[in-house]
Short mmCIF file of C-alpha atoms in Angstrom, two decimals:
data_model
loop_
_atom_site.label_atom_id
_atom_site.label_comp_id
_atom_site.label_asym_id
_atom_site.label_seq_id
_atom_site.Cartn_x
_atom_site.Cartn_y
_atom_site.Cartn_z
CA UNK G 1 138.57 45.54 -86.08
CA UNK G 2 138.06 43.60 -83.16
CA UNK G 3 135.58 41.28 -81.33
CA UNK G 4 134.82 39.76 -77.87
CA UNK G 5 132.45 37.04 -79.53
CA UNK G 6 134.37 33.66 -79.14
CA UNK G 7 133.39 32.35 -83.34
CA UNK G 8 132.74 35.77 -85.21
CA UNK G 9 131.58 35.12 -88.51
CA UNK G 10 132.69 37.69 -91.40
CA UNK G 11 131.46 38.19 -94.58
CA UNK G 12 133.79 36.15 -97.59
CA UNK G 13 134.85 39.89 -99.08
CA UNK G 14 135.84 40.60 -95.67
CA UNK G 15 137.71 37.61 -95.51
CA UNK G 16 139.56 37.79 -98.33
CA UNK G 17 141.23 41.65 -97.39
CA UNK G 18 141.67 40.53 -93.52
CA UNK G 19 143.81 38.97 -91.59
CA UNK G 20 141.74 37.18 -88.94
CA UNK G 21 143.63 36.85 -85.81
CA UNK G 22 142.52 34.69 -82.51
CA UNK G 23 143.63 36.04 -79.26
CA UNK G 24 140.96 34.35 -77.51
CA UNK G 25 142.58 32.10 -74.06
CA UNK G 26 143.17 28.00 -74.96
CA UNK G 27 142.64 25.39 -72.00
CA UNK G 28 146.04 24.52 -73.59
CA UNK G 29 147.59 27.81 -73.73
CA UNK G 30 146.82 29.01 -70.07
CA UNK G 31 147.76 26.01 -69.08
CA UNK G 32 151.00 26.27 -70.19
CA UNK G 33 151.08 29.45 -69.27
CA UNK G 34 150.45 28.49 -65.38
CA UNK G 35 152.41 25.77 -65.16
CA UNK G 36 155.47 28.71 -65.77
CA UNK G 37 153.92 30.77 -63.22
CA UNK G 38 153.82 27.92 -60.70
CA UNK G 39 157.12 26.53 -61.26
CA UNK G 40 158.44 30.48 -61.24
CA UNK G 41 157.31 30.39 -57.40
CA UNK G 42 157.88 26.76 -56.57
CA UNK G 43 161.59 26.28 -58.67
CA UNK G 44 162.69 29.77 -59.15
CA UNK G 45 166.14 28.00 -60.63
CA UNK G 46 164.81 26.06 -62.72
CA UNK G 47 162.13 28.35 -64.53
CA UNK G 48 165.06 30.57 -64.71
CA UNK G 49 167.25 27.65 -66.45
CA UNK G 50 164.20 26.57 -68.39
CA UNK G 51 164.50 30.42 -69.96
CA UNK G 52 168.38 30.47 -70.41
CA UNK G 53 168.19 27.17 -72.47
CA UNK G 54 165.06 28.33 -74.52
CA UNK G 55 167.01 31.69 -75.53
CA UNK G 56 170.72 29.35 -75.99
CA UNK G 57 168.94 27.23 -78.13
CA UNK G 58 167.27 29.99 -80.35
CA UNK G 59 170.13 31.33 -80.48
CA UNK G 60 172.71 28.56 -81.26
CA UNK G 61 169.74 28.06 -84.28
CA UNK G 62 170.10 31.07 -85.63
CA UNK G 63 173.86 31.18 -85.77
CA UNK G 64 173.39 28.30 -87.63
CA UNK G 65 170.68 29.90 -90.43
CA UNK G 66 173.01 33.12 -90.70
CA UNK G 67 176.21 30.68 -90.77
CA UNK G 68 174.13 28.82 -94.18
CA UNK G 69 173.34 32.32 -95.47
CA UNK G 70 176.59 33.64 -95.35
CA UNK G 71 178.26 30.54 -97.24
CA UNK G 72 175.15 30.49 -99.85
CA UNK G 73 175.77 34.18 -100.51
CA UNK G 74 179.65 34.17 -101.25
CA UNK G 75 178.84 30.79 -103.32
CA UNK G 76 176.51 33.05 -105.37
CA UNK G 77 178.89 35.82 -105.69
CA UNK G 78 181.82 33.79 -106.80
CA UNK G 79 183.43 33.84 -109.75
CA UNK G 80 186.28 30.89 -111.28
CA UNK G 81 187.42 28.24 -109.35
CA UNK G 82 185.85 28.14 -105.99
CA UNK G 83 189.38 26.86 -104.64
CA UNK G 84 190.99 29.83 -105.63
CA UNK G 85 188.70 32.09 -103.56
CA UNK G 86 190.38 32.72 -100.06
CA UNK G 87 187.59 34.18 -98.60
CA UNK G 88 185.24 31.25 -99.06
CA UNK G 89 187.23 28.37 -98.10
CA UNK G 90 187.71 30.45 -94.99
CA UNK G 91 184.77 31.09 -94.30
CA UNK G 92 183.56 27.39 -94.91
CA UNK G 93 186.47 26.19 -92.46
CA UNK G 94 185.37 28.64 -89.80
CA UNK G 95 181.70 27.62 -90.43
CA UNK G 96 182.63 23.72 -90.11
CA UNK G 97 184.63 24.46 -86.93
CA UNK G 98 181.61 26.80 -85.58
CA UNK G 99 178.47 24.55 -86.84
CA UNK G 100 179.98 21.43 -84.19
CA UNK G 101 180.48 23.42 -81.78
CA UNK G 102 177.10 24.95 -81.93
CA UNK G 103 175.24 21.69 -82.46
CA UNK G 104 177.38 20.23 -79.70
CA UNK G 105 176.03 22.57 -77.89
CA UNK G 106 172.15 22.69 -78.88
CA UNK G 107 172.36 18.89 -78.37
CA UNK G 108 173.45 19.39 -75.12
CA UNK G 109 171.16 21.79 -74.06
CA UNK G 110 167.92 19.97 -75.86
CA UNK G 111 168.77 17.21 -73.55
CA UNK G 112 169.31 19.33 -70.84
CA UNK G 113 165.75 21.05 -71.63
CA UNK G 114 164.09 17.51 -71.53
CA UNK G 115 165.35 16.81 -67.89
CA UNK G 116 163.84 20.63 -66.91
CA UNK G 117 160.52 19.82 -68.73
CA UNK G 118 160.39 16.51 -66.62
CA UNK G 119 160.78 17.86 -63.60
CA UNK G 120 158.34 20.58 -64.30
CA UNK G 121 155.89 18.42 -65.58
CA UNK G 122 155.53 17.23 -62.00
CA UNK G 123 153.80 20.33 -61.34
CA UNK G 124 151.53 20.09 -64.07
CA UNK G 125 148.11 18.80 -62.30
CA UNK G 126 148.15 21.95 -60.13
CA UNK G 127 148.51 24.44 -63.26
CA UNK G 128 145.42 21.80 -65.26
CA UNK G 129 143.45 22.48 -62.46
CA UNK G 130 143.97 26.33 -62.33
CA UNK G 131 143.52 26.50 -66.31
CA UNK G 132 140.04 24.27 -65.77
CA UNK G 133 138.73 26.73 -62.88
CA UNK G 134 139.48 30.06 -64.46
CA UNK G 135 137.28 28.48 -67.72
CA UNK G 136 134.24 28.21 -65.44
CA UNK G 137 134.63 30.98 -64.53
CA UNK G 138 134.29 32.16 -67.73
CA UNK G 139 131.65 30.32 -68.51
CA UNK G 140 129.38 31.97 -65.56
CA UNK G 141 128.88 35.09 -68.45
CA UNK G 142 126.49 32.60 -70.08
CA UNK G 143 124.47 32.05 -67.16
CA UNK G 144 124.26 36.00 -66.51
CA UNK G 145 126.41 38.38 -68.29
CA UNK G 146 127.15 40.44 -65.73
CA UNK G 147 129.32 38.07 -64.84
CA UNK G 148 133.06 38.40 -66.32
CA UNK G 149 136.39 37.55 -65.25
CA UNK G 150 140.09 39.04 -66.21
CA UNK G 151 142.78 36.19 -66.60
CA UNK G 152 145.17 39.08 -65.28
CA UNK G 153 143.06 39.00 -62.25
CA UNK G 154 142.57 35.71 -62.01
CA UNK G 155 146.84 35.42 -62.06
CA UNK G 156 147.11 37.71 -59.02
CA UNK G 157 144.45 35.36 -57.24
CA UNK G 158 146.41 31.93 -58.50
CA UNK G 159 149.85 33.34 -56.84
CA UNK G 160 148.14 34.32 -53.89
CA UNK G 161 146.91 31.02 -53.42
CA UNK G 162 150.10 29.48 -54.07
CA UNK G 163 152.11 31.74 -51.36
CA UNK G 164 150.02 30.97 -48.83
CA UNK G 165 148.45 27.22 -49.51
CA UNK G 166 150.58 24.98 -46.90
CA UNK G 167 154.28 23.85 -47.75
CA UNK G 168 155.28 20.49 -47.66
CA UNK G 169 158.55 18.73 -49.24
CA UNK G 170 156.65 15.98 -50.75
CA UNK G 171 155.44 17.43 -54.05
CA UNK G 172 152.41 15.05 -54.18
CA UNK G 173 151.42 16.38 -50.79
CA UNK G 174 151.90 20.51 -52.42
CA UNK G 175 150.40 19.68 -55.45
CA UNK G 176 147.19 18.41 -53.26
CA UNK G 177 147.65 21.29 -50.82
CA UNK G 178 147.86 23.84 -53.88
CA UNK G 179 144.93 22.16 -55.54
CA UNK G 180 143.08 22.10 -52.41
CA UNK G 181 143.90 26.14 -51.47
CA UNK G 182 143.62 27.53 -55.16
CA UNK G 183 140.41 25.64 -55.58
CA UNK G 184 138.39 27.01 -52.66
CA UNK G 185 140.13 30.54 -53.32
CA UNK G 186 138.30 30.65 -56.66
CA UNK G 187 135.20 29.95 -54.84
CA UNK G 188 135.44 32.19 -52.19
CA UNK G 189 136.35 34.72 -54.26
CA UNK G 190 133.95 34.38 -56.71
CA UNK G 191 130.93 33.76 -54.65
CA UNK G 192 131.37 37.49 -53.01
CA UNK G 193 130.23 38.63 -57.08
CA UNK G 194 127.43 36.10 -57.34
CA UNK G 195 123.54 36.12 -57.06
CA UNK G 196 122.24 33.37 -54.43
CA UNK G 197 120.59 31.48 -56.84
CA UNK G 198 123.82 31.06 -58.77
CA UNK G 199 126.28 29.65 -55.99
CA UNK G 200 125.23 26.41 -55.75
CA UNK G 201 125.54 26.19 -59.23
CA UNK G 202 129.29 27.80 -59.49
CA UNK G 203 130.13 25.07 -57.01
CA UNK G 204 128.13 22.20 -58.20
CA UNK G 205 130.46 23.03 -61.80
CA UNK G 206 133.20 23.05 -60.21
CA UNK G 207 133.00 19.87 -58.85
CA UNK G 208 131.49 18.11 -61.92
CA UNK G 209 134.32 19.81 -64.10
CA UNK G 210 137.04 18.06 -61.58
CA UNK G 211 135.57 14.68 -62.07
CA UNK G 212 135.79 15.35 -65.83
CA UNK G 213 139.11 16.05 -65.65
CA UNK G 214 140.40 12.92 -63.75
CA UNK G 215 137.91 10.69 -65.53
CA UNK G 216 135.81 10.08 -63.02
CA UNK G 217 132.58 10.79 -64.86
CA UNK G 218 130.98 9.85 -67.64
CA UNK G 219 130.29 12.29 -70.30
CA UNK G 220 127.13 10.60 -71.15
CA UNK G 221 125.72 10.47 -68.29
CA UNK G 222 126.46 14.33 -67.59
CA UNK G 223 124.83 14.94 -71.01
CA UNK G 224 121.63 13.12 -69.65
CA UNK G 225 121.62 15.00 -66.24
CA UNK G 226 121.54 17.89 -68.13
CA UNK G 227 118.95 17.31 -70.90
CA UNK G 228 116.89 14.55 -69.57
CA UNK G 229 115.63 12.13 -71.92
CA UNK G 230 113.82 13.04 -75.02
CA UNK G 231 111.78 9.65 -77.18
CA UNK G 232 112.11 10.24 -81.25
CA UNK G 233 109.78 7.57 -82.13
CA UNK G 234 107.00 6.73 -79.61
CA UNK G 235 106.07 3.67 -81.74
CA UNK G 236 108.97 1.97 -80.54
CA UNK G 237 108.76 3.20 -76.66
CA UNK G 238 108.14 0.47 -74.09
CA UNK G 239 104.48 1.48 -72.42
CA UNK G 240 104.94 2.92 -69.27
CA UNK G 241 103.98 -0.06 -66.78
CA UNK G 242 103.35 2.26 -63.77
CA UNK G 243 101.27 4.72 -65.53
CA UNK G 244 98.95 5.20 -62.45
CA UNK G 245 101.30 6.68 -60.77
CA UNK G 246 104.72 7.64 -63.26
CA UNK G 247 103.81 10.71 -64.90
CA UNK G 248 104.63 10.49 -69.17
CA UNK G 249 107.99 12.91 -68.83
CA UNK G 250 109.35 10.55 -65.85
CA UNK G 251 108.53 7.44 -68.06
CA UNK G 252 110.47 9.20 -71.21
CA UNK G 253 113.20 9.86 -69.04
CA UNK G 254 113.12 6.21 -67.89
CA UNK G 255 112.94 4.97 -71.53
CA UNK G 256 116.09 7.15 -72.75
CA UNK G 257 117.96 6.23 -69.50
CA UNK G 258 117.64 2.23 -70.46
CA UNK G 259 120.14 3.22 -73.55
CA UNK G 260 122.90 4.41 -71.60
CA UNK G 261 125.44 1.23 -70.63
CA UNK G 262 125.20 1.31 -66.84
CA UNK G 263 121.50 1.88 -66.67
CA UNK G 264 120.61 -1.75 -68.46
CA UNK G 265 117.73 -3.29 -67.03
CA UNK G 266 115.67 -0.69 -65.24
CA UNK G 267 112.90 -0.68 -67.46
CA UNK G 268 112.39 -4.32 -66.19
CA UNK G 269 113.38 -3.00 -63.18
CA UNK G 270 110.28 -0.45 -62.79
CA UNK G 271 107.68 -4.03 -63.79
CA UNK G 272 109.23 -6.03 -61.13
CA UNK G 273 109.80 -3.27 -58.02
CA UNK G 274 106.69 -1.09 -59.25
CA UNK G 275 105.34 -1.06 -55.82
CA UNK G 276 109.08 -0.20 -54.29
CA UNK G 277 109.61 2.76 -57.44
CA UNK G 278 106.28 3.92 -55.77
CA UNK G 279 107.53 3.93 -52.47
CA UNK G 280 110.72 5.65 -53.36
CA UNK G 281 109.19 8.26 -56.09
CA UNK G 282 106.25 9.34 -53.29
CA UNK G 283 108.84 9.79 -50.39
CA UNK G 284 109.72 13.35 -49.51
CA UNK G 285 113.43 12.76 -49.47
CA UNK G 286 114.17 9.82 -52.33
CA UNK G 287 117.50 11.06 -52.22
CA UNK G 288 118.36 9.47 -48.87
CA UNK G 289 116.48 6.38 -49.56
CA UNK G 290 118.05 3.44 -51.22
CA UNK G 291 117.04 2.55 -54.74
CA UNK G 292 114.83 -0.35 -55.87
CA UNK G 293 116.24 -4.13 -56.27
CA UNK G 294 119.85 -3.67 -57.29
CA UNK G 295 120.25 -0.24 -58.50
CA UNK G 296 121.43 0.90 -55.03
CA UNK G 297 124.61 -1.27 -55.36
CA UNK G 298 125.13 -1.24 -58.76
CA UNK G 299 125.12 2.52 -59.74
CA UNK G 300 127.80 5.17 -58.24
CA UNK G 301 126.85 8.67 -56.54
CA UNK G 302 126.49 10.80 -59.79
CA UNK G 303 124.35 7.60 -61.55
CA UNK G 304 122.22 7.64 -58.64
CA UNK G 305 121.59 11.52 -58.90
CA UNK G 306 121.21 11.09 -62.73
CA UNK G 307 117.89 8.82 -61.32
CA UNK G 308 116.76 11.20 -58.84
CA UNK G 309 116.98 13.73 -62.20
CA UNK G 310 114.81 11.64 -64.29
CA UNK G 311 112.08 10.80 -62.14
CA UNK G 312 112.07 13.89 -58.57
CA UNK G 313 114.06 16.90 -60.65
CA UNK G 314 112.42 18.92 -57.75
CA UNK G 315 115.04 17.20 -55.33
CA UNK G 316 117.86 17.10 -57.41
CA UNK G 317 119.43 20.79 -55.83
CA UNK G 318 119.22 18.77 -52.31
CA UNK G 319 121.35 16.31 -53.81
CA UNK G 320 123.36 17.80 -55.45
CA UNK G 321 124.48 19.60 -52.30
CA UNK G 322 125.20 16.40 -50.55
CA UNK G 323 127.13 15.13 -53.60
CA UNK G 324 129.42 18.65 -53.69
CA UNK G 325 130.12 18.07 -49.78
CA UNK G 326 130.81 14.25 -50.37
CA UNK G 327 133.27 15.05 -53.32
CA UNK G 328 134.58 18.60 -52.45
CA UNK G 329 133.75 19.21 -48.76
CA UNK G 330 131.19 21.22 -46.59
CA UNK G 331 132.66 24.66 -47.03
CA UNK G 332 131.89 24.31 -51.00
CA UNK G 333 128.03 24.54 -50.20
CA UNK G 334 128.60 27.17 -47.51
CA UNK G 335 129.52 30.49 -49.17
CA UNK G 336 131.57 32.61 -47.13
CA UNK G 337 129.58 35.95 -45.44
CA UNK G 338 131.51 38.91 -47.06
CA UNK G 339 133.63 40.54 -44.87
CA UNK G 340 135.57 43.95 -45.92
CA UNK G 341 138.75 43.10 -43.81
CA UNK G 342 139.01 39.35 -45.98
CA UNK G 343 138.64 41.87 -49.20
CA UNK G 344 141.36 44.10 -47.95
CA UNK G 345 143.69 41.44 -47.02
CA UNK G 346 143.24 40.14 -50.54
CA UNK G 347 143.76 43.38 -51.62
CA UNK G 348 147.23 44.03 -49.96
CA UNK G 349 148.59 40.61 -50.72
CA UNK G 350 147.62 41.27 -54.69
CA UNK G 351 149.56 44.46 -54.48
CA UNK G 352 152.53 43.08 -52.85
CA UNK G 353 153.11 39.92 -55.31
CA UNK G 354 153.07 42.48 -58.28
#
């Protein structure tokens, strides 16, 4: 019995006969899982050494168990004195002599597997952002289920990008450069499978999911953006001082936006700038004008856009493009025209890797 859906729920009798096992892909897991693949093609040697001591070390541990299991056997099976059986004091002196050598040499090669996994580990952003990208692109299914993506596919494309992103011996500069390469591969990829409507989208995720990642946004905010602002009790709402002009949804957005640490004050904001908030909500483009009284200088590019959300959502797609090119780039708002010889070349270069 199997399933695609990511939390099946089964009945308790079911339960209880079944063992329920989760092959479903971890941020974690792929992760770790790229980070080998990267390190494969950037540090052949020392993937290969990383291997070698993982197998060593397994095996120096099991010696060990079957060493224990041999000694706990013939001390089960002997009979008298144990000093007067010749096989077991042999086979306890050959044990001692064979257990030091073997943790000798696990010790050695645990130590050995912590220099390996800190020199690997230097590789590590490029294979978080990999793991972060393929998960949006998983996460396009629930936009339009058409939409679906195979990590085996999505492997081919990540050593692609890593072949031909450009070399450099600094590894901060080729962990940048494979960011950089892999990052706009995914997109240019994946925009040849998408609807119109859904590219800005796709790119506008990828960008926000980036910022996530490094910390650079606040998941509050982000919740906000994406809900607006929703009043429980309207007996404890501030009335709406521009209410000749601020339609009731802009005003609860306002009201929900006050709680939010960064966005203190602009309630009182809106009853001392009222005639500037007009100014600014009736322009055609109040995403290239500067905000009321302080908020300009106060609140970063995402806050500001947050803003433009709560009170013009019908402008918020033009700024959001400018905030992909200021953060990204230009060619992450300019999806590439599909051209067959790009495909084939993709094509080729997927065969010859495998």
């Amino acid at each position: 019995m199997t399933t695609k859906l990511p939390n099946p729920h089964y009945a308790p009798e079911i339960c209880s006969k079944a063992q329920i096992v989760n092959f479903g892909v971890k941020l974690e897991g792929l992760e770790a899982q790229l980070l080998g693949i990267v390190v494969r093609q950037e540090k052949p040697e020392l993937e290969e050494q990383k291997d070698q001591l993982v197998i060593g070390i397994a095996a120096g541990k099991r010696k060990l168990k079957e060493l224990e299991d041999v000694i706990l056997r013939l001390l089960n099976e002997s009979k008298g004195s144990l000093l007067d059986d010749e096989e077991l004091v042999n086979t306890l002196q050959t044990s001692k002599t064979t257990s030091f050598e073997v943790t000798e040499q696990l010790q050695i090669a645990e130590t050995t597997e912590k220099e390996i996994d800190t020199a690997r580990e230097g590789y590590r952003p490029c294979a978080q952002r990999a793991s972060i990208l393929f998960f949006i692109l998983n996460d396009l299914g629930k936009i339009e289920p058409m939409y679906q993506f195979a990590l085996d596919a999505y492997i081919t494309l990540f050593n692609i990008s890593i072949e031909k992103s450009t070399r450099s011996n600094n590894l901060d500069e080729r962990i940048i450069n494979l960011n950089e390469a892999h990052t706009f591969s995914v997109y240019r990829n994946t925009c040849r499978g998408l609807f119109e409507r859904h590219k800005l989208l796709f790119s506008f995720q990828i960008c926000i999911k980036i910022m996530e990642s490094s910390g650079k946004l606040n998941s509050e905010e982000f919740v906000f953006f994406l809900r607006g602002g929703i009043v429980l009790d309207r007996d404890q709402q501030i009335d709406n001082p521009c209410i000749g002009w601020l339609p009731a949804q802009c005003w609860d957005n306002i009201s929900e936006l006050e709680k939010l640490m960064n966005f203190h004050g602009i309630i009182t904001s809106f009853e001392q700038y009222s005639r500037e908030w007009l100014t600014w909500y009736t322009s055609e483009t109040p995403e290239s004008n500067s905000l009321p009284g302080e908020w300009d200088n106060t609140l970063n590019e995402f806050q500001k856009l947050v803003v433009l959300r709560s009170l013009r959502p019908d402008r918020v797609p033009f700024a959001a493009t400018t905030f992909i090119i200021n953060n990204l780039g230009q060619k992450f708002v300019e999806p590439p025209v599909l051209a067959l010889k790009q495909v084939c070349i993709g094509f080729h270069l997927s065969h010859r890797i495998e």
